[in-house]
């Protein structure tokens, strides 16, 4: 069919209006309201980027595809529309693939569009320029993968890709576009007709009424209820419904890191500062868009107060999520918005408050932990420790609740997650399910572009290194991003010593490095901050000016701990370490 459209022309090419693969790709994106592309140019997609830019699409060129991919992934999370990452064949494709897999693992809708080399040569393995069977490699790492060979199929391919990315549980989609496709010419009118505007790309999925009743029965009978909000709840953009439900239930709630701010961390029901108490002592736990994976100790063991058992209620769009780790007493399968609104309706007018002794126990634990922490956050030590530096950033965010906080590292991540309160939904974005390093600058750029809000990126010095070159991109597009590098001279700590040779130890970096000087090379503002007071002045100035800024925050190299809060995951041997 596609061949016929291309070759059986009633008139000469000069006489009729034509279109080509380049334009059909751009038109397919625009028709579906996709206005931004994150990528790296090169053969065979350089002209596609140019033409897309000329047509009014915002095309952001990065220095490495992985960072473009992370920008696209977070764009998907923030907007519920697939973020687009555009890559060149083989190496560029592979560079983007980590981000595509990350998007899939984290349930963010994203489409990686990659150019690829000549099929005939690739399939015969004759050594083409950047030869690689990209479709086969992408398939196991994403939700769906498609290849388009004919210009007339571009419309339907994009429709499939968009639907696959955003419907059901969102995820990454790969779209393989061989070089030849772009130059294929066809009748413009037939081309227009071949495009598909996706109607209702993420249809609401209502839970069964019986499942809703069962869930409410379990919740009503709870003596010590707990609600856990995951990033699926943040993704849903059902903020008012979720807030009403949580408040009506009266139960303490625990936000996972990217669900912070759905209700403010300062909300009276927030149990963030009493995490271990609520996990251990609750009797009924309702999970809303949160999975019982490693981040929640798989729903079992000491963390959960075993041998005492609990009942779980789980809301998830993916039926297979139920019973993934432990028995789910009340599965509610549906999209978070529809499910929570059905629960809210089902609660009626006189929902009983949870027993007062439970609320009191959680509140007093929370107050106790908060007041224990308070003095540490006010120290003005130089070099700084994490608490002194984070105490400052906590105030910066409190004063600018609409700023977006990007966070990665080990100690820098774990401590910032606990210390910096978040006040609005989708204002904290971080390493996600994998605890991956490298999301920093891609997320910062994606968040600034998609929301127009100022961004504060709180980065371990190691974490920053994975995407650090993108500060040129931040300067080039003049984005309101303030990067604070927590420079403790290394991974976890800067104090390790190699006893065997003159090589530095594996976890340490150049002592006293000045990351602030990097951004000056591109015209940004660099500041070296050695005390909380200096840090405060620099961050406030950056956030107020909106100028691309990098602050080298000098942290005591001995302040951190191995792997931050997850040192227990390091394998141990009975044999002594050498
Ligand atoms: C892609 C990737 N590579 C490696 C790691 C292992 N890793 C975990 S945290 C970390 C860096 C921690 O150091 P830093 O960012 O400086 O934070 P700090 O604890 O020093 O504050 C590394 C390399 C990872 N999580 N992801
Ligand atoms: Mg470090």
Coordinates of C-alpha atoms and ligand atoms in Angstrom, one line a residue:
X1 CA 0.0 0.0 0.0
X2 CA 2.7 2.4 0.9
X3 CA 4.7 1.5 -2.2
X4 CA 1.7 2.3 -4.4
X5 CA 1.3 5.7 -2.7
X6 CA 4.9 6.5 -3.4
X7 CA 5.2 5.3 -7.0
X8 CA 1.8 5.4 -8.8
X9 CA 1.6 9.1 -9.5
X10 CA -1.0 10.4 -11.8
X11 CA 1.0 13.6 -12.7
X12 CA 4.6 14.5 -12.8
X13 CA 6.3 15.5 -9.6
X14 CA 6.5 19.1 -10.7
X15 CA 2.8 19.2 -11.2
X16 CA 1.5 18.1 -7.9
X17 CA 2.1 18.9 -4.3
X18 CA 4.5 16.5 -2.6
X19 CA 5.5 15.7 0.9
X20 CA 8.3 13.5 2.3
X21 CA 9.3 11.5 5.3
X22 CA 10.9 14.5 7.0
X23 CA 7.7 16.5 6.8
X24 CA 5.4 13.6 7.7
X25 CA 7.3 13.0 11.0
X26 CA 7.0 16.7 11.9
X27 CA 3.4 16.8 10.9
X28 CA 2.6 13.7 12.9
X29 CA 4.1 15.2 16.0
X30 CA 2.4 18.5 15.6
X31 CA -1.0 17.0 14.9
X32 CA -0.7 15.2 18.2
X33 CA 0.3 18.3 20.2
X34 CA 3.9 17.4 20.6
X35 CA 5.9 20.6 20.4
X36 CA 9.3 19.8 21.9
X37 CA 12.2 17.4 20.9
X38 CA 15.3 16.7 22.9
X39 CA 18.2 15.2 21.0
X40 CA 21.6 15.2 19.4
X41 CA 22.0 15.9 15.7
X42 CA 23.9 13.8 13.1
X43 CA 23.3 11.4 10.2
X44 CA 20.5 10.7 9.3
X45 CA 18.4 13.1 11.5
X46 CA 20.2 16.5 11.2
X47 CA 17.8 17.9 8.7
X48 CA 14.8 16.5 10.6
X49 CA 15.9 18.6 13.6
X50 CA 16.5 21.7 11.4
X51 CA 13.1 21.3 9.7
X52 CA 11.3 20.7 13.0
X53 CA 12.8 23.8 14.4
X54 CA 11.9 25.8 11.3
X55 CA 8.3 24.5 11.6
X56 CA 8.0 25.9 15.2
X57 CA 8.8 22.8 17.2
X58 CA 11.2 23.5 20.0
X59 CA 14.3 21.4 19.3
X60 CA 16.9 21.3 22.1
X61 CA 20.3 20.0 21.2
X62 CA 22.3 18.3 23.9
X63 CA 25.9 17.3 24.3
X64 CA 25.1 13.6 25.0
X65 CA 21.9 11.6 24.1
X66 CA 21.5 10.1 27.6
X67 CA 20.9 13.6 28.9
X68 CA 18.5 14.4 26.1
X69 CA 16.7 11.1 27.0
X70 CA 16.4 12.0 30.6
X71 CA 15.0 15.4 29.7
X72 CA 12.4 13.6 27.5
X73 CA 11.6 11.1 30.2
X74 CA 10.9 13.8 32.8
X75 CA 9.0 15.8 30.3
X76 CA 6.7 12.8 30.0
X77 CA 6.3 12.6 33.8
X78 CA 5.6 16.3 34.1
X79 CA 3.1 16.6 31.2
X80 CA 1.5 13.2 30.7
X81 CA 2.5 13.5 27.1
X82 CA 5.3 11.4 25.7
X83 CA 8.7 13.2 25.8
X84 CA 10.5 12.9 22.6
X85 CA 14.2 12.0 22.3
X86 CA 15.8 12.1 18.9
X87 CA 19.0 10.2 18.3
X88 CA 21.3 9.2 15.5
X89 CA 22.0 5.6 14.5
X90 CA 24.0 2.9 16.6
X91 CA 26.1 4.9 19.1
X92 CA 23.6 7.7 19.5
X93 CA 20.8 5.3 19.7
X94 CA 22.6 3.3 22.4
X95 CA 23.4 6.5 24.4
X96 CA 19.7 7.3 24.5
X97 CA 18.6 3.8 25.4
X98 CA 19.5 4.0 29.1
X99 CA 17.1 6.9 29.4
X100 CA 14.4 4.9 27.5
X101 CA 14.8 2.0 29.8
X102 CA 14.8 4.3 32.8
X103 CA 11.5 5.9 31.5
X104 CA 10.0 2.4 31.2
X105 CA 11.1 1.3 34.7
X106 CA 9.7 4.5 36.2
X107 CA 6.5 4.5 34.1
X108 CA 7.2 7.8 32.4
X109 CA 5.8 8.1 28.8
X110 CA 8.6 8.7 26.4
X111 CA 9.4 8.0 22.7
X112 CA 12.9 7.6 21.5
X113 CA 13.0 8.3 17.8
X114 CA 16.2 7.1 16.2
X115 CA 17.5 7.2 12.8
X116 CA 19.1 4.0 11.6
X117 CA 21.2 2.7 8.7
X118 CA 20.2 1.0 5.5
X119 CA 18.1 -2.1 6.3
X120 CA 19.4 -4.1 3.3
X121 CA 22.9 -3.7 4.5
X122 CA 22.3 -4.0 8.2
X123 CA 20.3 -7.2 7.8
X124 CA 23.0 -8.8 5.6
X125 CA 25.6 -7.5 8.1
X126 CA 27.7 -6.0 5.4
X127 CA 29.2 -3.3 7.6
X128 CA 27.1 -0.2 6.9
X129 CA 27.9 3.2 8.5
X130 CA 26.7 2.8 12.1
X131 CA 25.3 -0.6 11.5
X132 CA 23.1 -2.0 14.2
X133 CA 19.8 -3.9 14.4
X134 CA 18.4 -1.2 16.7
X135 CA 14.8 -2.5 16.8
X136 CA 15.9 -5.9 18.2
X137 CA 18.1 -4.2 20.8
X138 CA 15.5 -1.7 22.0
X139 CA 12.6 -4.2 22.3
X140 CA 13.4 -5.8 25.7
X141 CA 14.1 -2.4 27.2
X142 CA 10.9 -0.6 26.5
X143 CA 7.1 -1.0 26.4
X144 CA 6.8 -1.2 22.6
X145 CA 9.1 -0.9 19.6
X146 CA 8.2 -0.2 16.0
X147 CA 10.0 0.4 12.7
X148 CA 8.7 2.4 9.8
X149 CA 9.7 1.5 6.3
X150 CA 7.2 3.6 4.2
X151 CA 6.4 7.2 4.4
X152 CA 2.7 6.4 4.2
X153 CA 3.0 4.5 7.5
X154 CA 4.5 7.3 9.5
X155 CA 1.1 8.6 10.7
X156 CA 0.0 5.2 12.0
X157 CA 3.4 4.5 13.5
X158 CA 3.3 7.7 15.6
X159 CA -0.3 7.0 16.6
X160 CA 0.8 3.6 17.9
X161 CA 3.9 5.0 19.6
X162 CA 1.9 7.7 21.4
X163 CA -0.8 5.3 22.5
X164 CA 1.7 2.7 23.7
X165 CA 3.6 5.4 25.7
X166 CA 0.7 6.9 27.6
X167 CA -2.1 4.4 27.9
X168 CA -2.3 1.9 30.7
X169 CA 0.9 2.0 32.7
X170 CA 3.0 4.6 30.8
X171 CA 6.5 3.8 29.6
X172 CA 9.2 4.1 26.9
X173 CA 8.6 3.4 23.3
X174 CA 11.1 3.0 20.5
X175 CA 10.5 4.2 17.0
X176 CA 13.1 3.1 14.4
X177 CA 13.3 5.4 11.3
X178 CA 15.8 4.2 8.7
X179 CA 17.6 6.9 6.8
X180 CA 15.8 6.2 3.5
X181 CA 12.4 6.9 5.0
X182 CA 13.1 10.6 5.4
X183 CA 13.7 11.2 1.7
X184 CA 10.7 9.1 0.5
X185 CA 8.3 11.3 -1.4
X186 CA 4.5 10.9 -1.7
X187 CA 1.5 12.9 -2.7
X188 CA 0.9 15.6 -0.1
X189 CA -2.8 15.1 0.1
X190 CA -2.4 11.4 0.6
X191 CA 0.3 12.2 3.2
X192 CA -2.1 14.4 5.1
X193 CA -4.8 11.8 5.1
X194 CA -2.3 9.2 6.4
X195 CA -1.7 11.1 9.6
X196 CA -3.6 10.1 12.7
X197 CA -4.6 12.3 15.6
X198 CA -4.8 10.0 18.5
X199 CA -8.2 10.4 20.2
X200 CA -8.2 9.9 24.0
X201 CA -4.6 8.5 24.1
X202 CA -4.8 7.5 27.8
X203 CA -8.4 6.4 28.3
X204 CA -9.7 6.5 31.9
X205 CA -9.7 3.1 33.5
X206 CA -12.4 2.8 36.1
X207 CA -12.0 0.3 38.9
X208 CA -14.8 -2.3 39.5
X209 CA -17.4 -1.1 42.1
X210 CA -16.9 -4.3 44.1
X211 CA -13.1 -3.6 44.2
X212 CA -13.8 -0.1 45.5
X213 CA -16.2 -1.4 48.2
X214 CA -13.7 -4.1 49.3
X215 CA -11.0 -1.5 49.6
X216 CA -13.2 0.8 51.7
X217 CA -14.2 -2.1 54.0
X218 CA -10.6 -2.9 54.7
X219 CA -9.7 0.8 55.2
X220 CA -12.7 1.4 57.5
X221 CA -11.8 -1.5 59.7
X222 CA -8.2 -0.3 60.2
X223 CA -7.0 0.6 63.7
X224 CA -3.7 2.1 62.4
X225 CA -4.1 3.0 58.8
X226 CA -1.4 4.4 56.5
X227 CA -1.5 5.8 53.0
X228 CA 1.6 5.7 50.8
X229 CA 1.7 8.0 47.8
X230 CA 3.9 7.0 45.0
X231 CA 5.1 8.9 41.9
X232 CA 2.2 7.3 40.0
X233 CA -0.1 9.4 42.2
X234 CA 1.9 12.5 41.3
X235 CA 1.9 11.6 37.6
X236 CA -1.9 11.2 37.6
X237 CA -2.4 15.0 38.1
X238 CA -5.5 14.2 40.2
X239 CA -4.1 16.5 42.9
X240 CA -7.3 17.8 44.4
X241 CA -9.0 14.4 44.5
X242 CA -6.0 12.8 46.2
X243 CA -5.8 15.6 48.8
X244 CA -9.5 15.4 49.5
X245 CA -9.3 11.6 49.9
X246 CA -6.3 11.7 52.2
X247 CA -7.9 14.4 54.3
X248 CA -11.2 12.7 54.5
X249 CA -9.6 9.4 55.6
X250 CA -7.7 11.2 58.4
X251 CA -4.9 8.6 58.0
X252 CA -1.2 9.5 58.2
X253 CA 0.3 9.6 54.7
X254 CA 3.9 8.8 53.6
X255 CA 5.0 10.3 50.3
X256 CA 7.6 8.5 48.2
X257 CA 10.3 10.9 47.1
X258 CA 8.7 12.1 43.8
X259 CA 5.2 12.2 45.5
X260 CA 6.4 14.7 48.0
X261 CA 4.4 17.9 47.7
X262 CA 1.2 16.2 46.5
X263 CA 0.1 17.3 49.9
X264 CA 2.7 19.6 51.5
X265 CA 5.4 17.9 53.7
X266 CA 4.2 20.2 56.4
X267 CA 0.7 18.9 56.3
X268 CA -0.5 17.7 59.8
X269 CA -1.1 14.1 58.4
X270 CA 2.3 13.8 56.8
X271 CA 4.3 11.0 58.4
X272 CA 7.5 11.6 56.4
X273 CA 9.4 12.3 59.6
X274 CA 8.0 9.2 61.3
X275 CA 8.6 6.8 58.4
X276 CA 10.0 3.8 60.3
X277 CA 7.2 4.1 62.9
X278 CA 4.3 4.1 60.4
X279 CA 5.8 1.3 58.3
X280 CA 6.4 -0.9 61.3
X281 CA 3.2 -0.2 63.4
X282 CA 0.4 0.4 60.8
X283 CA -2.1 -2.4 60.3
X284 CA -3.6 -1.4 57.0
X285 CA -1.6 0.2 54.2
X286 CA -3.1 1.8 51.2
X287 CA -0.7 2.2 48.3
X288 CA -1.7 4.8 45.7
X289 CA 0.5 4.6 42.6
X290 CA 3.4 3.2 44.6
X291 CA 4.9 -0.2 44.1
X292 CA 6.1 -2.6 46.8
X293 CA 9.6 -2.8 45.3
X294 CA 13.0 -2.5 47.1
X295 CA 12.3 1.1 48.0
X296 CA 9.5 -0.2 50.3
X297 CA 11.5 -3.3 51.4
X298 CA 9.2 -5.4 49.2
X299 CA 6.4 -5.0 51.8
X300 CA 7.9 -7.5 54.2
X301 CA 10.5 -8.0 56.9
X302 CA 11.7 -6.0 59.8
X303 CA 10.9 -2.7 58.3
X304 CA 7.3 -3.7 58.2
X305 CA 7.2 -5.0 61.7
X306 CA 7.1 -8.7 60.9
X307 CA 6.1 -11.1 62.3
X308 CA 3.0 -8.9 62.7
X309 CA 1.0 -9.0 59.5
X310 CA -0.7 -6.2 57.6
X311 CA -3.3 -5.8 55.1
X312 CA -2.5 -4.0 51.9
X313 CA -4.9 -2.1 49.7
X314 CA -3.3 -1.2 46.3
X315 CA -4.3 1.2 43.6
X316 CA -2.5 0.6 40.4
X317 CA -3.4 0.8 36.7
X318 CA -1.4 -2.4 36.1
X319 CA -3.2 -5.6 37.2
X320 CA 0.0 -7.6 37.3
X321 CA 1.4 -5.3 40.0
X322 CA -1.0 -6.9 42.5
X323 CA 0.6 -9.6 44.7
X324 CA 4.0 -8.8 43.1
X325 CA 5.7 -9.1 46.5
X326 CA 3.1 -9.8 49.1
X327 CA -0.6 -10.6 49.2
X328 CA -2.8 -7.6 48.3
X329 CA -6.0 -7.9 50.4
X330 CA -7.9 -5.3 48.3
X331 CA -6.6 -4.7 44.8
X332 CA -8.0 -1.7 43.0
X333 CA -7.1 -1.8 39.3
X334 CA -7.6 1.5 37.5
X335 CA -6.0 4.8 36.8
X336 CA -5.2 6.7 40.0
X337 CA -7.5 9.6 39.3
X338 CA -10.6 7.4 38.6
X339 CA -9.8 5.0 41.4
X340 CA -9.3 7.7 44.1
X341 CA -12.4 9.6 43.0
X342 CA -14.5 6.4 43.2
X343 CA -13.1 5.7 46.7
X344 CA -13.9 9.3 47.7
X345 CA -17.5 8.9 46.5
X346 CA -17.8 5.6 48.3
X347 CA -16.7 7.1 51.6
X348 CA -20.0 9.0 52.0
X349 CA -20.6 11.7 54.5
X350 CA -19.6 10.2 57.8
X351 CA -16.3 8.4 57.4
X352 CA -14.9 7.6 60.8
X353 CA -11.6 9.2 61.9
X354 CA -8.8 6.7 62.6
X355 CA -8.4 5.9 66.4
X356 CA -6.9 8.9 68.2
X357 CA -4.1 6.9 69.9
X358 CA -2.7 6.0 66.5
X359 CA -2.7 9.6 65.2
X360 CA -1.2 10.8 68.5
X361 CA 1.6 8.2 68.3
X362 CA 2.5 9.2 64.8
X363 CA 2.3 12.9 65.5
X364 CA 4.5 12.7 68.6
X365 CA 7.1 10.6 66.8
X366 CA 7.1 13.1 64.0
X367 CA 7.5 16.1 66.3
X368 CA 10.2 14.4 68.2
X369 CA 12.2 13.6 65.0
X370 CA 11.7 17.1 63.6
X371 CA 12.9 18.8 66.7
X372 CA 15.9 16.5 67.0
X373 CA 16.9 17.5 63.5
X374 CA 16.2 21.3 63.8
X375 CA 19.5 22.4 65.5
X376 CA 21.6 20.4 63.1
X377 CA 20.1 22.3 60.1
X378 CA 21.0 25.6 61.6
X379 CA 24.8 25.0 62.0
X380 CA 27.1 27.4 60.2
X381 CA 30.1 25.0 60.0
X382 CA 32.8 25.6 57.4
X383 CA 33.6 23.4 55.6
X384 CA 29.9 22.6 55.6
X385 CA 28.3 19.3 56.6
X386 CA 25.2 18.0 54.7
X387 CA 22.8 19.3 57.4
X388 CA 24.1 22.8 57.4
X389 CA 24.1 23.1 53.6
X390 CA 20.7 21.4 53.3
X391 CA 19.2 23.6 56.1
X392 CA 19.9 26.6 53.8
X393 CA 18.4 25.0 50.7
X394 CA 15.3 23.9 52.7
X395 CA 14.6 27.6 53.4
X396 CA 15.3 28.6 49.8
X397 CA 12.6 26.0 48.6
X398 CA 10.2 27.1 51.4
X399 CA 10.4 30.6 50.1
X400 CA 9.9 29.5 46.5
X401 CA 7.5 26.6 46.6
X402 CA 6.9 26.6 42.8
X403 CA 10.6 26.0 42.0
X404 CA 11.5 22.5 40.9
X405 CA 14.0 20.5 42.9
X406 CA 16.2 18.0 41.0
X407 CA 18.2 15.7 43.3
X408 CA 20.8 13.0 42.8
X409 CA 23.8 11.6 44.6
X410 CA 24.1 9.2 47.6
X411 CA 24.3 11.2 50.8
X412 CA 23.3 14.3 48.9
X413 CA 20.1 12.5 47.7
X414 CA 19.2 10.7 50.9
X415 CA 19.6 13.6 53.2
X416 CA 18.1 16.2 50.9
X417 CA 15.0 13.9 50.4
X418 CA 14.4 14.0 54.2
X419 CA 15.4 17.6 54.9
X420 CA 14.0 19.7 52.0
X421 CA 10.2 20.0 52.4
X422 CA 8.2 20.1 49.2
X423 CA 5.0 22.1 49.1
X424 CA 3.4 21.5 45.6
X425 CA 2.9 18.4 43.4
X426 CA 5.6 17.4 41.0
X427 CA 8.2 19.8 42.3
X428 CA 10.7 17.1 43.3
X429 CA 12.3 14.9 40.6
X430 CA 15.1 12.5 41.3
X431 CA 16.9 9.2 40.6
X432 CA 13.7 7.2 40.7
X433 CA 13.3 3.4 40.8
X434 CA 16.8 2.5 39.8
X435 CA 18.7 5.1 41.9
X436 CA 20.4 6.1 38.7
X437 CA 23.2 8.7 38.6
X438 CA 23.1 11.0 35.6
X439 CA 19.6 12.3 35.5
X440 CA 20.6 15.7 36.9
X441 CA 21.2 18.1 34.0
X442 CA 18.7 16.4 31.7
X443 CA 16.0 16.6 34.3
X444 CA 16.9 20.2 35.0
X445 CA 16.7 21.2 31.4
X446 CA 13.5 19.2 30.7
X447 CA 11.8 20.7 33.8
X448 CA 12.8 24.2 33.0
X449 CA 11.6 23.9 29.4
X450 CA 8.3 22.1 30.2
X451 CA 7.2 24.2 33.2
X452 CA 8.9 27.6 32.7
X453 CA 9.7 27.4 36.5
X454 CA 13.0 28.0 38.1
X455 CA 15.0 24.8 38.8
X456 CA 17.3 24.0 41.8
X457 CA 19.5 21.0 41.1
X458 CA 21.1 19.5 44.2
X459 CA 23.8 17.3 43.0
X460 CA 26.5 15.1 44.6
X461 CA 29.9 15.8 42.9
X462 CA 29.9 12.3 41.5
X463 CA 26.3 12.5 40.4
X464 CA 26.9 15.8 38.7
X465 CA 29.8 14.4 36.7
X466 CA 27.5 12.1 34.7
X467 CA 25.8 15.0 33.0
X468 CA 28.0 17.9 33.8
X469 CA 28.8 18.9 30.2
X470 CA 25.1 19.9 29.8
X471 CA 25.8 23.1 31.7
X472 CA 26.8 24.4 28.3
X473 CA 23.3 23.5 27.1
X474 CA 21.8 25.3 30.1
X475 CA 23.8 28.4 29.3
X476 CA 23.1 28.2 25.6
X477 CA 19.4 28.2 26.1
X478 CA 19.7 30.6 29.0
X479 CA 17.6 28.4 31.4
X480 CA 16.8 29.4 35.0
X481 CA 18.7 26.6 36.5
X482 CA 20.8 26.8 39.7
X483 CA 23.1 23.8 40.2
X484 CA 24.5 23.2 43.6
X485 CA 27.3 20.7 43.6
X486 CA 27.8 19.1 47.0
X487 CA 31.6 18.8 46.7
X488 CA 32.9 16.3 49.2
X489 CA 35.8 15.2 47.0
X490 CA 34.2 12.0 46.0
X491 CA 31.7 9.2 46.0
X492 CA 30.1 8.9 49.5
X493 CA 33.2 10.5 51.0
X494 CA 36.4 12.0 49.9
X495 CA 38.6 10.4 52.5
X496 CA 39.4 6.9 51.1
X497 CA 43.0 6.0 50.8
X498 CA 44.6 3.4 48.4
X499 CA 47.1 1.5 50.4
X500 CA 48.5 -0.5 47.5
X501 CA 49.8 2.1 45.1
X502 CA 50.0 5.8 44.3
X503 CA 46.8 5.7 42.3
X504 CA 44.0 7.5 44.1
X505 CA 41.4 5.3 45.9
X506 CA 38.4 4.3 43.8
X507 CA 35.9 6.6 45.4
X508 CA 37.9 9.9 45.5
X509 CA 38.2 12.8 43.1
X510 CA 40.6 15.7 42.7
X511 CA 40.7 17.4 46.1
X512 CA 39.4 20.9 46.3
X513 CA 38.0 20.8 42.7
X514 CA 36.3 24.0 41.6
X515 CA 33.2 22.9 39.7
X516 CA 32.0 26.6 39.7
X517 CA 34.7 27.4 37.2
X518 CA 33.2 25.0 34.6
X519 CA 30.1 27.1 34.0
X520 CA 32.1 30.3 33.7
X521 CA 33.6 28.9 30.5
X522 CA 30.1 29.2 29.0
X523 CA 29.1 32.6 30.4
X524 CA 27.2 31.3 33.4
X525 CA 27.7 32.4 37.0
X526 CA 30.0 30.4 39.1
X527 CA 30.3 30.7 42.9
X528 CA 32.4 28.9 45.4
X529 CA 30.5 28.6 48.7
X530 CA 32.4 27.5 51.8
X531 CA 29.8 28.2 54.5
X532 CA 26.0 28.0 54.8
X533 CA 25.8 31.8 54.8
X534 CA 27.7 32.0 51.5
X535 CA 25.6 29.2 50.1
X536 CA 22.4 31.0 51.0
X537 CA 23.4 34.2 49.4
X538 CA 24.5 32.5 46.2
X539 CA 21.4 30.4 45.8
X540 CA 19.1 33.2 46.6
X541 CA 20.8 35.4 44.0
X542 CA 20.7 32.7 41.4
X543 CA 17.0 31.9 42.0
X544 CA 16.1 35.5 41.9
X545 CA 18.1 36.4 38.8
X546 CA 17.2 33.2 36.9
X547 CA 20.7 33.2 35.5
X548 CA 22.4 29.8 34.8
X549 CA 24.5 29.3 37.9
X550 CA 26.7 26.6 39.4
X551 CA 27.6 26.8 43.0
X552 CA 30.5 24.7 44.3
X553 CA 29.3 23.9 47.8
X554 CA 32.4 22.7 49.8
X555 CA 31.3 19.8 52.0
X556 CA 33.5 18.2 54.6
X557 CA 35.0 15.1 52.9
X558 CA 34.4 13.1 56.0
X559 CA 30.8 14.0 56.5
X560 CA 29.1 11.3 54.3
X561 CA 28.5 7.6 54.9
X562 CA 29.0 4.7 52.5
X563 CA 26.1 4.5 50.0
X564 CA 24.1 7.1 52.0
X565 CA 21.1 5.4 53.5
X566 CA 21.4 2.1 51.5
X567 CA 24.8 0.8 52.7
X568 CA 23.0 -2.4 53.8
X569 CA 22.6 -3.3 50.1
X570 CA 26.4 -3.7 49.6
X571 CA 27.2 -7.4 49.5
X572 CA 29.3 -8.7 52.4
X573 CA 31.6 -11.6 52.6
X574 CA 32.7 -13.5 55.7
X575 CA 36.3 -13.1 54.5
X576 CA 38.1 -10.0 55.7
X577 CA 38.4 -7.1 53.3
X578 CA 41.9 -6.7 51.8
Ligands
LIG1 C1 24.5 5.1 36.5 C2 25.0 4.8 37.8 N1 26.3 4.5 38.0 C3 26.8 4.3 39.3 C4 26.0 4.3 40.4 C5 26.6 4.0 41.7 N2 26.5 5.2 42.6 C6 25.5 5.4 43.5 S1 25.6 6.8 44.3 C7 27.0 7.3 43.4 C8 27.6 8.6 43.6 C9 27.6 9.1 45.0 O1 28.4 10.2 45.2 P1 28.0 11.7 45.1 O2 27.1 11.9 44.0 O3 29.2 12.5 45.1 O4 27.1 11.8 46.4 P2 27.7 11.9 48.0 O5 27.3 10.6 48.7 O6 29.2 12.0 47.9 O7 27.0 13.1 48.5 C10 27.4 6.3 42.5 C11 28.5 6.4 41.6 C12 24.6 4.6 40.1 N3 23.7 4.7 41.1 N4 24.2 4.9 38.9
LIG2 MG1 30.3 13.3 46.7

